[in-house]
PDB file of C-alpha atoms in Angstrom:
ATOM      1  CA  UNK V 203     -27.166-136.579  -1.209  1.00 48.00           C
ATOM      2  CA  UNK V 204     -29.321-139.354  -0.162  1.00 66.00           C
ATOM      3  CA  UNK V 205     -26.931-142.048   2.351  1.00 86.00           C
ATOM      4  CA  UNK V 206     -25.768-145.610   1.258  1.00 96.00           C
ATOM      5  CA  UNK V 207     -26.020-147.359   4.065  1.00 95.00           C
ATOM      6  CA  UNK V 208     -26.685-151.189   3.623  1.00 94.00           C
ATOM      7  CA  UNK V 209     -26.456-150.013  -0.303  1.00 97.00           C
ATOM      8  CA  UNK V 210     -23.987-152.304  -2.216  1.00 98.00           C
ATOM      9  CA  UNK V 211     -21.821-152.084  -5.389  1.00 98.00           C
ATOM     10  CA  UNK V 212     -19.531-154.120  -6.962  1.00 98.00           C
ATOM     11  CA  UNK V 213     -17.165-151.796  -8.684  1.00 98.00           C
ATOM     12  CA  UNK V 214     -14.561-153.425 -11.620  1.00 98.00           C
ATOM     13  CA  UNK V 215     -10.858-152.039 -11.656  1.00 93.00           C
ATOM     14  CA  UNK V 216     -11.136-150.028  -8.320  1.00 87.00           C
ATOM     15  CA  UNK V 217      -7.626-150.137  -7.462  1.00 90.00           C
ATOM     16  CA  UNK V 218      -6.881-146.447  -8.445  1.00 90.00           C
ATOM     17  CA  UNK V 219      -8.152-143.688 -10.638  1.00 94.00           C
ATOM     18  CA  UNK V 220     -11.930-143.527 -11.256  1.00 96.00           C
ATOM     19  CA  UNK V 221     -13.318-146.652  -9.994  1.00 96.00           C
ATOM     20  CA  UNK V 222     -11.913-145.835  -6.576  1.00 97.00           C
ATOM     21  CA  UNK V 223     -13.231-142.391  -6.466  1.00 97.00           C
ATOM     22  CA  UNK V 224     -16.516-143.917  -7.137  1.00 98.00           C
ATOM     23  CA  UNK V 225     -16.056-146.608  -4.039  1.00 98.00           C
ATOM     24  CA  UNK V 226     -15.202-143.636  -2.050  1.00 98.00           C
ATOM     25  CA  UNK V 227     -17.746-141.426  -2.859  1.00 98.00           C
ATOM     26  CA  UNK V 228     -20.162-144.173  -2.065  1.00 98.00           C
ATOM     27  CA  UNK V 229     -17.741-144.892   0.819  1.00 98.00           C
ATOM     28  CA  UNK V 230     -18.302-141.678   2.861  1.00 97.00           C
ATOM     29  CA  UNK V 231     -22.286-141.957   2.316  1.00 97.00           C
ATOM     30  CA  UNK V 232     -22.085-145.812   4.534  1.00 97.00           C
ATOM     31  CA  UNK V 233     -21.891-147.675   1.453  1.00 98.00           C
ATOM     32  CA  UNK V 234     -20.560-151.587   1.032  1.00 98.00           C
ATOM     33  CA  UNK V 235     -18.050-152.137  -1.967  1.00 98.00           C
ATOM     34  CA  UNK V 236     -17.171-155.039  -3.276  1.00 98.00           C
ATOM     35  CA  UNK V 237     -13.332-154.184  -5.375  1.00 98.00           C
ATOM     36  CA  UNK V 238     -13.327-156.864  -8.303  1.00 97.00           C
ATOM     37  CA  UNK V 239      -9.088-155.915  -9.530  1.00 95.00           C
ATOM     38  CA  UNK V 240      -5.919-157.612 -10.521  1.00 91.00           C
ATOM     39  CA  UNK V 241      -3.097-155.419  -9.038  1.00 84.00           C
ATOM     40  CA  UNK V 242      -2.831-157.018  -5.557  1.00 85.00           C
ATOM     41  CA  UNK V 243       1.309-156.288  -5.843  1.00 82.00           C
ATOM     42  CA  UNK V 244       2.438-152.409  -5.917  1.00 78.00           C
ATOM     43  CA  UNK V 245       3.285-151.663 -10.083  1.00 77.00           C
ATOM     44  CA  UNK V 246       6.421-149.178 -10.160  1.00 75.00           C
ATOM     45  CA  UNK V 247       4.400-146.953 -12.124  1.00 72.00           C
ATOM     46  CA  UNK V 248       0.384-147.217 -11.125  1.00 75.00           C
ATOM     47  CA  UNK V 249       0.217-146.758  -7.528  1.00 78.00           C
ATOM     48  CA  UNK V 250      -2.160-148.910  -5.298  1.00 84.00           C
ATOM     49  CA  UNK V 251      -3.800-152.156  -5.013  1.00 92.00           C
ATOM     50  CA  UNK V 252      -6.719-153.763  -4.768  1.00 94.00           C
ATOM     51  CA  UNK V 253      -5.863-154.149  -0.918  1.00 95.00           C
ATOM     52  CA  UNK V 254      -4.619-150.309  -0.134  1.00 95.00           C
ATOM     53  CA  UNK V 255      -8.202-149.677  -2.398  1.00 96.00           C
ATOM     54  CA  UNK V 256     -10.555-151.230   0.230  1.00 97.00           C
ATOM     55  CA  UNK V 257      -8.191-149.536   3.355  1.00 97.00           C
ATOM     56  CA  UNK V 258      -9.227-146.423   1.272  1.00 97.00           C
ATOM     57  CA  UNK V 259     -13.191-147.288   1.559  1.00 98.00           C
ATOM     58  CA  UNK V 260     -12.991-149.018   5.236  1.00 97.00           C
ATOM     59  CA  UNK V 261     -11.315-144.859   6.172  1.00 98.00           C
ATOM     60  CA  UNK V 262     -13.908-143.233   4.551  1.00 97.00           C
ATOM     61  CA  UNK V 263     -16.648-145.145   6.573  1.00 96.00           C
ATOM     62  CA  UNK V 264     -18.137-147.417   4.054  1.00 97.00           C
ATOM     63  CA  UNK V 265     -17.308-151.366   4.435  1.00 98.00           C
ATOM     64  CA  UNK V 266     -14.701-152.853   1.829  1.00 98.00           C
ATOM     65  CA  UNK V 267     -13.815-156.363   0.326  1.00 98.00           C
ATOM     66  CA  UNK V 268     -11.424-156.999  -2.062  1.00 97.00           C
ATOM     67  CA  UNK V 269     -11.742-160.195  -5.001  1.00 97.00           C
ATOM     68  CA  UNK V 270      -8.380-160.599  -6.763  1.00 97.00           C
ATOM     69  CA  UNK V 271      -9.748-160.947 -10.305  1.00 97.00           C
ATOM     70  CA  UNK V 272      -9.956-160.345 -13.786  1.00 97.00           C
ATOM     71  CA  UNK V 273     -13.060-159.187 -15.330  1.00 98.00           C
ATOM     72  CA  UNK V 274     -12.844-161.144 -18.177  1.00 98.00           C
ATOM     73  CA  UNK V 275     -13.152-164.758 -16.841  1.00 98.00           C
ATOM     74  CA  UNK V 276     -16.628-165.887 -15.602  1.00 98.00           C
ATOM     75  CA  UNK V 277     -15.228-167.862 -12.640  1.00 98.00           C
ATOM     76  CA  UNK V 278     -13.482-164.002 -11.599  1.00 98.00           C
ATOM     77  CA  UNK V 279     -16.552-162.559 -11.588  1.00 98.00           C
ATOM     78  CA  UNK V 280     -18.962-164.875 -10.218  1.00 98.00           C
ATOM     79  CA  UNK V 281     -16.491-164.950  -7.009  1.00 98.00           C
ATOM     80  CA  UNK V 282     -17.455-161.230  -6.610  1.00 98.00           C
ATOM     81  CA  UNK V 283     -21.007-161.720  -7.297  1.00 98.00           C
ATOM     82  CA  UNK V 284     -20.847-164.495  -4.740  1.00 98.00           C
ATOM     83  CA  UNK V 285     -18.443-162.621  -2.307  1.00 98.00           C
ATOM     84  CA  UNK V 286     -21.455-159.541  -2.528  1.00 98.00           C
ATOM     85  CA  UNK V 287     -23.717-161.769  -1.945  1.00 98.00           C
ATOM     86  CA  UNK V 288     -22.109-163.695   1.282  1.00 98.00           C
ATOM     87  CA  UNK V 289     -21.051-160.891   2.816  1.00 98.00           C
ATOM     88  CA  UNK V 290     -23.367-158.394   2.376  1.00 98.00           C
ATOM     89  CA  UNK V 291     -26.592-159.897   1.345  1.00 98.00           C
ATOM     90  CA  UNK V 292     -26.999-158.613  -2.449  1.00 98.00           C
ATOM     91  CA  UNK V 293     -25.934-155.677  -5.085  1.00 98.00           C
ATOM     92  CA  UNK V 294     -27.731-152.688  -5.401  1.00 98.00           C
ATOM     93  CA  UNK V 295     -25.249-151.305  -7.578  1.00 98.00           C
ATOM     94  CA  UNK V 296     -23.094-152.348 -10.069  1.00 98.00           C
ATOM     95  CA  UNK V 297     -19.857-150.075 -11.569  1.00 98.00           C
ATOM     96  CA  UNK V 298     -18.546-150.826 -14.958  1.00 98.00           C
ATOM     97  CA  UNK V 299     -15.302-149.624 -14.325  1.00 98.00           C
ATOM     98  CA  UNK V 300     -12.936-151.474 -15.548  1.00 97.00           C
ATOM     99  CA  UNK V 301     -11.407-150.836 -19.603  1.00 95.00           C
ATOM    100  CA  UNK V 302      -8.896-150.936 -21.540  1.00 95.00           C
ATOM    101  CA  UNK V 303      -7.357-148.373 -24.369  1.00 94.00           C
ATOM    102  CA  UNK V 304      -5.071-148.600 -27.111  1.00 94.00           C
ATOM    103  CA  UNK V 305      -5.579-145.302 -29.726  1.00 94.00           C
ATOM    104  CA  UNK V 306      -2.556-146.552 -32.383  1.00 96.00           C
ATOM    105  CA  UNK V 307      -3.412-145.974 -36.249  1.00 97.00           C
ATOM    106  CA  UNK V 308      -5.299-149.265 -37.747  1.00 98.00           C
ATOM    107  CA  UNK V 309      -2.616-150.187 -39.489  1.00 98.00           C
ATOM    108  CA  UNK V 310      -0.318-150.411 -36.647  1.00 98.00           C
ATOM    109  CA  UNK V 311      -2.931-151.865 -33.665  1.00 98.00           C
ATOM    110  CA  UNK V 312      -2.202-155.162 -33.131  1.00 98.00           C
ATOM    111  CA  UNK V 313      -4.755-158.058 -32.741  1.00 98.00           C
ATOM    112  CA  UNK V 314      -3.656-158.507 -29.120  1.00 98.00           C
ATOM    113  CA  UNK V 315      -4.578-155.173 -28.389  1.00 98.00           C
ATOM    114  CA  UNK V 316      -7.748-155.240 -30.176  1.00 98.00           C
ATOM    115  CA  UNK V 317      -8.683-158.269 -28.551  1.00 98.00           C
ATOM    116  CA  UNK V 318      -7.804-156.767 -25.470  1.00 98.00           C
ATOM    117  CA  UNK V 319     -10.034-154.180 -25.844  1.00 98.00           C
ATOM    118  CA  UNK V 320     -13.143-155.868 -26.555  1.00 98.00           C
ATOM    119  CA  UNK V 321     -12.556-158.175 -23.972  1.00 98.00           C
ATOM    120  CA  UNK V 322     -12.158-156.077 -20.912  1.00 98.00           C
ATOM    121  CA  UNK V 323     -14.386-153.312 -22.029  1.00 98.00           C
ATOM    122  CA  UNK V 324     -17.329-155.143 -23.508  1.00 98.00           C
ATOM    123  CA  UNK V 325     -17.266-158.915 -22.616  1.00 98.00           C
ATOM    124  CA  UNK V 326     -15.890-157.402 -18.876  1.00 98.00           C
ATOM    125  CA  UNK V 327     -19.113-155.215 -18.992  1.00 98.00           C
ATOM    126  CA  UNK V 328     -21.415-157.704 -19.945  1.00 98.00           C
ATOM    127  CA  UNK V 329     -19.975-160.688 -17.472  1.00 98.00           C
ATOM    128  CA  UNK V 330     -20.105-158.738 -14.768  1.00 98.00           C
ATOM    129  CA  UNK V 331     -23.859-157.032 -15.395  1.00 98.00           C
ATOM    130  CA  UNK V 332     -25.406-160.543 -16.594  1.00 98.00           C
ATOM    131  CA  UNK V 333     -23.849-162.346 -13.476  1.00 98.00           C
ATOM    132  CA  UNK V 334     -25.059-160.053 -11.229  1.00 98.00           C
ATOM    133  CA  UNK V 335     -28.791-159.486 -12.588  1.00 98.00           C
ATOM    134  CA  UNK V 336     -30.462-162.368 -10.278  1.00 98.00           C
ATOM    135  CA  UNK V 337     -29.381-159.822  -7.331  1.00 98.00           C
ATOM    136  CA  UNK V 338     -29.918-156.558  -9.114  1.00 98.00           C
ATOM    137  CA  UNK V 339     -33.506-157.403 -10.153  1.00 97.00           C
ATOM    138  CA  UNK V 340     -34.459-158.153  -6.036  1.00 97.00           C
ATOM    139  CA  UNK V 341     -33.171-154.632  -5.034  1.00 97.00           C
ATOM    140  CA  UNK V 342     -35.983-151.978  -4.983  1.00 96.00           C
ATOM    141  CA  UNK V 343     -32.578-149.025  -5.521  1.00 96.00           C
ATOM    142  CA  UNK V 344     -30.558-150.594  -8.145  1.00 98.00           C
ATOM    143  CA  UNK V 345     -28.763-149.013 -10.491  1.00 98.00           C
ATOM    144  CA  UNK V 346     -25.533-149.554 -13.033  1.00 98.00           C
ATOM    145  CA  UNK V 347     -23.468-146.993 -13.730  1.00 98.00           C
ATOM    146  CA  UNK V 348     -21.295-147.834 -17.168  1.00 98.00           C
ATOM    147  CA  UNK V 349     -17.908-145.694 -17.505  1.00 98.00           C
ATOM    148  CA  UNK V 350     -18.197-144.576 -21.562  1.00 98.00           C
ATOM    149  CA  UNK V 351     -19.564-142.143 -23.321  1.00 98.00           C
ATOM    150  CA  UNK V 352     -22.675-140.263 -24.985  1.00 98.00           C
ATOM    151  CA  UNK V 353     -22.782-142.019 -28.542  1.00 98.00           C
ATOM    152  CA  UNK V 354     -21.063-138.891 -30.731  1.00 97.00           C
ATOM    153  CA  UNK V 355     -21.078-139.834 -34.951  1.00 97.00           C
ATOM    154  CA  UNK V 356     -18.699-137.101 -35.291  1.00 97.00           C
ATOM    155  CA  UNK V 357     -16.622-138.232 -38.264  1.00 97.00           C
ATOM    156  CA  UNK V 358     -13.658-137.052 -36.496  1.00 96.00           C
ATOM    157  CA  UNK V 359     -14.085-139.304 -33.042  1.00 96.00           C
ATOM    158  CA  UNK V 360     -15.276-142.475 -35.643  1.00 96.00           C
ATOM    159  CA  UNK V 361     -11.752-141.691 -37.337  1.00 97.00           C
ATOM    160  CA  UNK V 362      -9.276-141.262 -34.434  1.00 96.00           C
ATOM    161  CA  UNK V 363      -9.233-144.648 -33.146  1.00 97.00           C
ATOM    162  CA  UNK V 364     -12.064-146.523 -34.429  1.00 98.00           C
ATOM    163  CA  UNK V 365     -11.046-149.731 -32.494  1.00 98.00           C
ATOM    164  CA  UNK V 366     -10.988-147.752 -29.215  1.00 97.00           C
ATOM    165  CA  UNK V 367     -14.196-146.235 -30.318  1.00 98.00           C
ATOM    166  CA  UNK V 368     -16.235-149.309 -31.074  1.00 98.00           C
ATOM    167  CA  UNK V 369     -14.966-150.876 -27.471  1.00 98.00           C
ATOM    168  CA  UNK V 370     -16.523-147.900 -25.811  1.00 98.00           C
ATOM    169  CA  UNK V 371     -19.383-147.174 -27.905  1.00 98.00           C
ATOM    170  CA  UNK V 372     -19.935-151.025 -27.589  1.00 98.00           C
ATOM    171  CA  UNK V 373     -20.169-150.323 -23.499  1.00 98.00           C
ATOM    172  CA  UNK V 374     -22.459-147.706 -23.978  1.00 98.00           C
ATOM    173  CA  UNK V 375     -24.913-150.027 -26.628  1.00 98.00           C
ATOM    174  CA  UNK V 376     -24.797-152.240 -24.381  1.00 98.00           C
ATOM    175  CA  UNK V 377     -26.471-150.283 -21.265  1.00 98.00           C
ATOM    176  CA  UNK V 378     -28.686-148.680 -23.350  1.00 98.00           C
ATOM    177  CA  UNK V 379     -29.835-151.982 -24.307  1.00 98.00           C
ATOM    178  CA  UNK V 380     -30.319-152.782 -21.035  1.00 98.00           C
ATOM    179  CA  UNK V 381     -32.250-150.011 -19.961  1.00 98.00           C
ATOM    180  CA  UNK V 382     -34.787-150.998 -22.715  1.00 98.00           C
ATOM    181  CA  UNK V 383     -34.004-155.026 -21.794  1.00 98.00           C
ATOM    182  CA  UNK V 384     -34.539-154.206 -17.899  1.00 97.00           C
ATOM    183  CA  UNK V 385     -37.155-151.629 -16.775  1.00 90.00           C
ATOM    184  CA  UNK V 386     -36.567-151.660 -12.710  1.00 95.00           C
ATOM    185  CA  UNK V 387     -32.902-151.655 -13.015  1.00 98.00           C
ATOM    186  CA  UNK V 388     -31.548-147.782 -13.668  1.00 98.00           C
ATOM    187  CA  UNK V 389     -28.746-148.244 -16.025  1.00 98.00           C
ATOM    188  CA  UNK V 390     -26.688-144.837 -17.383  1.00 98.00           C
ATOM    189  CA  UNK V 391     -23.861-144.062 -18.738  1.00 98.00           C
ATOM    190  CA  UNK V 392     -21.209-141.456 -17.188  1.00 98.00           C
ATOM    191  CA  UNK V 393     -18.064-140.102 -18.961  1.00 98.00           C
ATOM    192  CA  UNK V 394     -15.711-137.011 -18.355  1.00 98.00           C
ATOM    193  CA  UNK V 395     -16.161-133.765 -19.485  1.00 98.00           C
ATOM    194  CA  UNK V 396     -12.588-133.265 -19.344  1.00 97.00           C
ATOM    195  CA  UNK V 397      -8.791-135.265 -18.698  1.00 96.00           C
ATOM    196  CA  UNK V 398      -9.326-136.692 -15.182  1.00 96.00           C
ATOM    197  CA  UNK V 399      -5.200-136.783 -13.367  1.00 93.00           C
ATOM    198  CA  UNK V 400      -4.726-140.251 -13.004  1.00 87.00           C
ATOM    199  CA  UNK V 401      -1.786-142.372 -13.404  1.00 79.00           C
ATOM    200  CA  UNK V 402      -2.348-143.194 -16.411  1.00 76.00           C
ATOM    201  CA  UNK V 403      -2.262-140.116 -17.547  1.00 81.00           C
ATOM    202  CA  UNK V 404       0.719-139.152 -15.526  1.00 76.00           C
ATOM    203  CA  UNK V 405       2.382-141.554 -16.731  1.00 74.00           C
ATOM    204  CA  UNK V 406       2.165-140.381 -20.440  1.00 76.00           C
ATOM    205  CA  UNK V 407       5.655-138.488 -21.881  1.00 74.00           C
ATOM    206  CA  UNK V 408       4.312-135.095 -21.193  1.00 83.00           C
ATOM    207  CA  UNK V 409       2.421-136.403 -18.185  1.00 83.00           C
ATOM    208  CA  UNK V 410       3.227-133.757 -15.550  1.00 84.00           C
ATOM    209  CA  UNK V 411       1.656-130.751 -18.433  1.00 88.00           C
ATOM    210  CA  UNK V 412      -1.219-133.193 -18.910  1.00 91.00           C
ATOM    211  CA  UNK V 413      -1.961-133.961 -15.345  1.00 90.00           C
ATOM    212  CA  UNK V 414      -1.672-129.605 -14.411  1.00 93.00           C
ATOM    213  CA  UNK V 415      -4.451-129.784 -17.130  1.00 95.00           C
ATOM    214  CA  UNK V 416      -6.866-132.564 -15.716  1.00 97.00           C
ATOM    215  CA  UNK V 417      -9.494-132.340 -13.032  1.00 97.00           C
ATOM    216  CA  UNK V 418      -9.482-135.117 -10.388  1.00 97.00           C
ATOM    217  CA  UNK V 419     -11.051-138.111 -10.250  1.00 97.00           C
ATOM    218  CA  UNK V 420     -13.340-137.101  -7.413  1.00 97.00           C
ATOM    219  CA  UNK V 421     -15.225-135.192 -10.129  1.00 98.00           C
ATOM    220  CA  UNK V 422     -16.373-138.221 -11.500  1.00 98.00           C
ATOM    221  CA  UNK V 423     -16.635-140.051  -7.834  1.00 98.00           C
ATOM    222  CA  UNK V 424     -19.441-137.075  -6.923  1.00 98.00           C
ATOM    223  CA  UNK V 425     -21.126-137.330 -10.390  1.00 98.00           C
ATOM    224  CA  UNK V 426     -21.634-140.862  -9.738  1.00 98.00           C
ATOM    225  CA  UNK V 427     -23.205-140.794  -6.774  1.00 98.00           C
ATOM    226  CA  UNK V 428     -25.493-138.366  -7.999  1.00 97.00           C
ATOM    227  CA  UNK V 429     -26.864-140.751 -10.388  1.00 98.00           C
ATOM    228  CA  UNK V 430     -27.055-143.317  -8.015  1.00 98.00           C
ATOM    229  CA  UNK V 431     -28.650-141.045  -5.210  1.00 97.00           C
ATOM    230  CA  UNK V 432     -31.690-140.375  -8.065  1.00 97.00           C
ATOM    231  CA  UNK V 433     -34.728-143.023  -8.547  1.00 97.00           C
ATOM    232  CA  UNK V 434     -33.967-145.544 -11.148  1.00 98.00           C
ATOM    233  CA  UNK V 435     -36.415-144.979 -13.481  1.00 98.00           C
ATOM    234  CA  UNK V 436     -35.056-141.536 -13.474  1.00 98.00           C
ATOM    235  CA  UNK V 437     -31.326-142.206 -14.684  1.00 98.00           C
ATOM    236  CA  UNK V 438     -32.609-145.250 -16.691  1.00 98.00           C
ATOM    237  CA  UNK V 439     -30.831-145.436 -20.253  1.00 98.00           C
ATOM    238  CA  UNK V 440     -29.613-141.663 -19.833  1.00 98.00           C
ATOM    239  CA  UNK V 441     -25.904-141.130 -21.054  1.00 98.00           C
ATOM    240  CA  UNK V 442     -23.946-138.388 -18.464  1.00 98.00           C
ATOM    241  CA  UNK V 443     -21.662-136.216 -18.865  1.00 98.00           C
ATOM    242  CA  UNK V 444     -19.942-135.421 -15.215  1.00 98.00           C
ATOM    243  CA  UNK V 445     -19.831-131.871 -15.009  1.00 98.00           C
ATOM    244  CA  UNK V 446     -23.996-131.378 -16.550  1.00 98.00           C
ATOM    245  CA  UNK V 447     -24.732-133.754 -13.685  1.00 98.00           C
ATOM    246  CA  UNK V 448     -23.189-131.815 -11.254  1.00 98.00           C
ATOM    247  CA  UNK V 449     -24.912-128.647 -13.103  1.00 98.00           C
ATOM    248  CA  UNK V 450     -28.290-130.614 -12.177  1.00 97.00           C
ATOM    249  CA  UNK V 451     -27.333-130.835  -8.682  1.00 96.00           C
ATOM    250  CA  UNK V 452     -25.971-127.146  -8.350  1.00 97.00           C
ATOM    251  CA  UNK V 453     -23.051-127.168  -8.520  1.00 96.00           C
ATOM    252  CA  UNK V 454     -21.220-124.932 -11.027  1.00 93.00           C
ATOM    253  CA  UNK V 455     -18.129-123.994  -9.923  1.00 96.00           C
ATOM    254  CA  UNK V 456     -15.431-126.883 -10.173  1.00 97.00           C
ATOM    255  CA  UNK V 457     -12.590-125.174  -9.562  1.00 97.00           C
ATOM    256  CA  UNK V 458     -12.170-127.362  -6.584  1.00 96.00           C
ATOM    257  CA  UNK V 459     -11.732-130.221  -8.588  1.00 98.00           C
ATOM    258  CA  UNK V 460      -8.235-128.622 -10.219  1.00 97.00           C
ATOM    259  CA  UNK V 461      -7.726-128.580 -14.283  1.00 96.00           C
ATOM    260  CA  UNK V 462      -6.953-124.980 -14.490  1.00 94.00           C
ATOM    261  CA  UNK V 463      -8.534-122.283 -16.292  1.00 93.00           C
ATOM    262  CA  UNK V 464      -8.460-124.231 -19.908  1.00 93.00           C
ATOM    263  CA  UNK V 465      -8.505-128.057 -18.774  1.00 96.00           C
ATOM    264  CA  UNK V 466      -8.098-130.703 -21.927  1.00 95.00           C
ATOM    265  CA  UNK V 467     -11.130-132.080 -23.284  1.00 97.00           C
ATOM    266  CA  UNK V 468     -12.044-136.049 -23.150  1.00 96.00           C
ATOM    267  CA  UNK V 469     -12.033-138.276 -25.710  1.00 96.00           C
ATOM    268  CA  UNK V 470     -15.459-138.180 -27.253  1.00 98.00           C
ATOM    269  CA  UNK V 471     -16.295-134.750 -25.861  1.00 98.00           C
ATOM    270  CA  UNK V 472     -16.940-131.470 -28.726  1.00 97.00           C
ATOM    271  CA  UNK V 473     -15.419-128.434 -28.411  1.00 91.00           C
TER     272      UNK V 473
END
């Protein structure tokens, strides 16, 4: 894969999981990354912070800064436009990390959580591309990789959580929109094939069956920079699924990436 040196992204809600195997991925190929996150204190049951996040990407070789902030408020995410901008000289890349879920029955989701929901996943999404645009538009690589999925009318993924669904399906209207709105920018989706072992998932009452189950997140971290090592125009308003992109790039066997023989399908994914 191509290097990232003097390549930089702005990555939403890379404390932990995902978004931090992204940074790292990029990381190890020279890249900067800017860390745009709220945890800067230890939570009992999500390990990591914003801070231990950019240690994590300053070990790997790239360059790290973290921006204690909340996707959702322009002022949050103009600081890390700004901070991208000061530091490193412009974005190249821009990771729509950052989401929220909530999969309760209609009747029994709250408004909060709804509003939640639409806030982080699509508002967050569409602050954070908008504001950084200006700087996106000037790079001759740029690219913005949007965590949700292929757009599946399956009756049964409309039915299961249709709140949850719109949020992401809003995410993933939204970048191909852009793609279509934007021609020198290369915006795709990516999504997981399977469970990826985070802590979120851990954390769930049957956690430690669910996690045994789950490939890591450095699936998703060397799907990613697949995408991003490809022209724009090539990725541009393509919707990925991490293990066909690896399948592009050769690689087949993912055993190294855990899950077992019969990991658990994602959200949003067929059998």
């Amino acid at each position: 894969m191509s290097t990232f040196t003097d390549r930089t992204l702005v990555v939403s809600g890379g404390s932990r999981g995902i978004g931090l195997a992204i940074a790292l991925a990029a990381a190890r190929r020279g890249a900067n990354v800017v860390l745009l996150a709220k945890t800067t204190e230890p939570h009992p049951k999500l390990p990591g912070t914003v801070h231990t996040a950019v240690a994590e990407v300053e070990a790997a070789g790239g360059h790290g800064v973290a921006v204690v902030g909340d996707v959702r408020k322009e002022e949050d995410v103009q600081r890390a436009v700004d901070t991208a901008v000061e530091r490193f000289g412009g974005i190249d890349i821009v990771v729509n990390n950052a989401s929220a879920i909530a999969t309760e029955p209609t009747d029994r989701l709250s408004a909060k959580k709804f509003d939640l929901m639409m806030d982080i996943n699509i508002r967050g999404t569409f602050l954070l591309t908008k504001t950084a645009l200006p700087y996106l538009t000037k790079s001759p690589n740029a690219h913005v990789v949007t965590l949700a999925p292929p757009l599946n009318m399956n009756p049964h993924w409309l039915g299961a959580h249709p709140s949850y669904t719109l949020s992401k399906y809003g995410m993933t209207l939204l970048s191909l929109g852009w793609a279509a709105e934007y021609d020198s920018v290369g915006f795709a989706c990516l999504w997981p094939e399977t469970y990826i072992a985070t802590a979120a998932v851990s954390n769930l009452a049957d956690g430690a069956e669910l996690a045994s189950r789950s490939r890591d997140p450095q699936i998703m971290g060397d799907a990613a920079v697949e995408i991003l090592s490809r022209p724009p125009a090539d990725v541009n308003g393509q919707c990925y699924v991490d293990s066909a992109v690896l399948a592009e790039a050769g690689v087949t066997d993912l055993s190294r990436y855990g899950g077992g023989d019969d990991p658990i399908l994602d959200i949003f994914i067929d059998k």
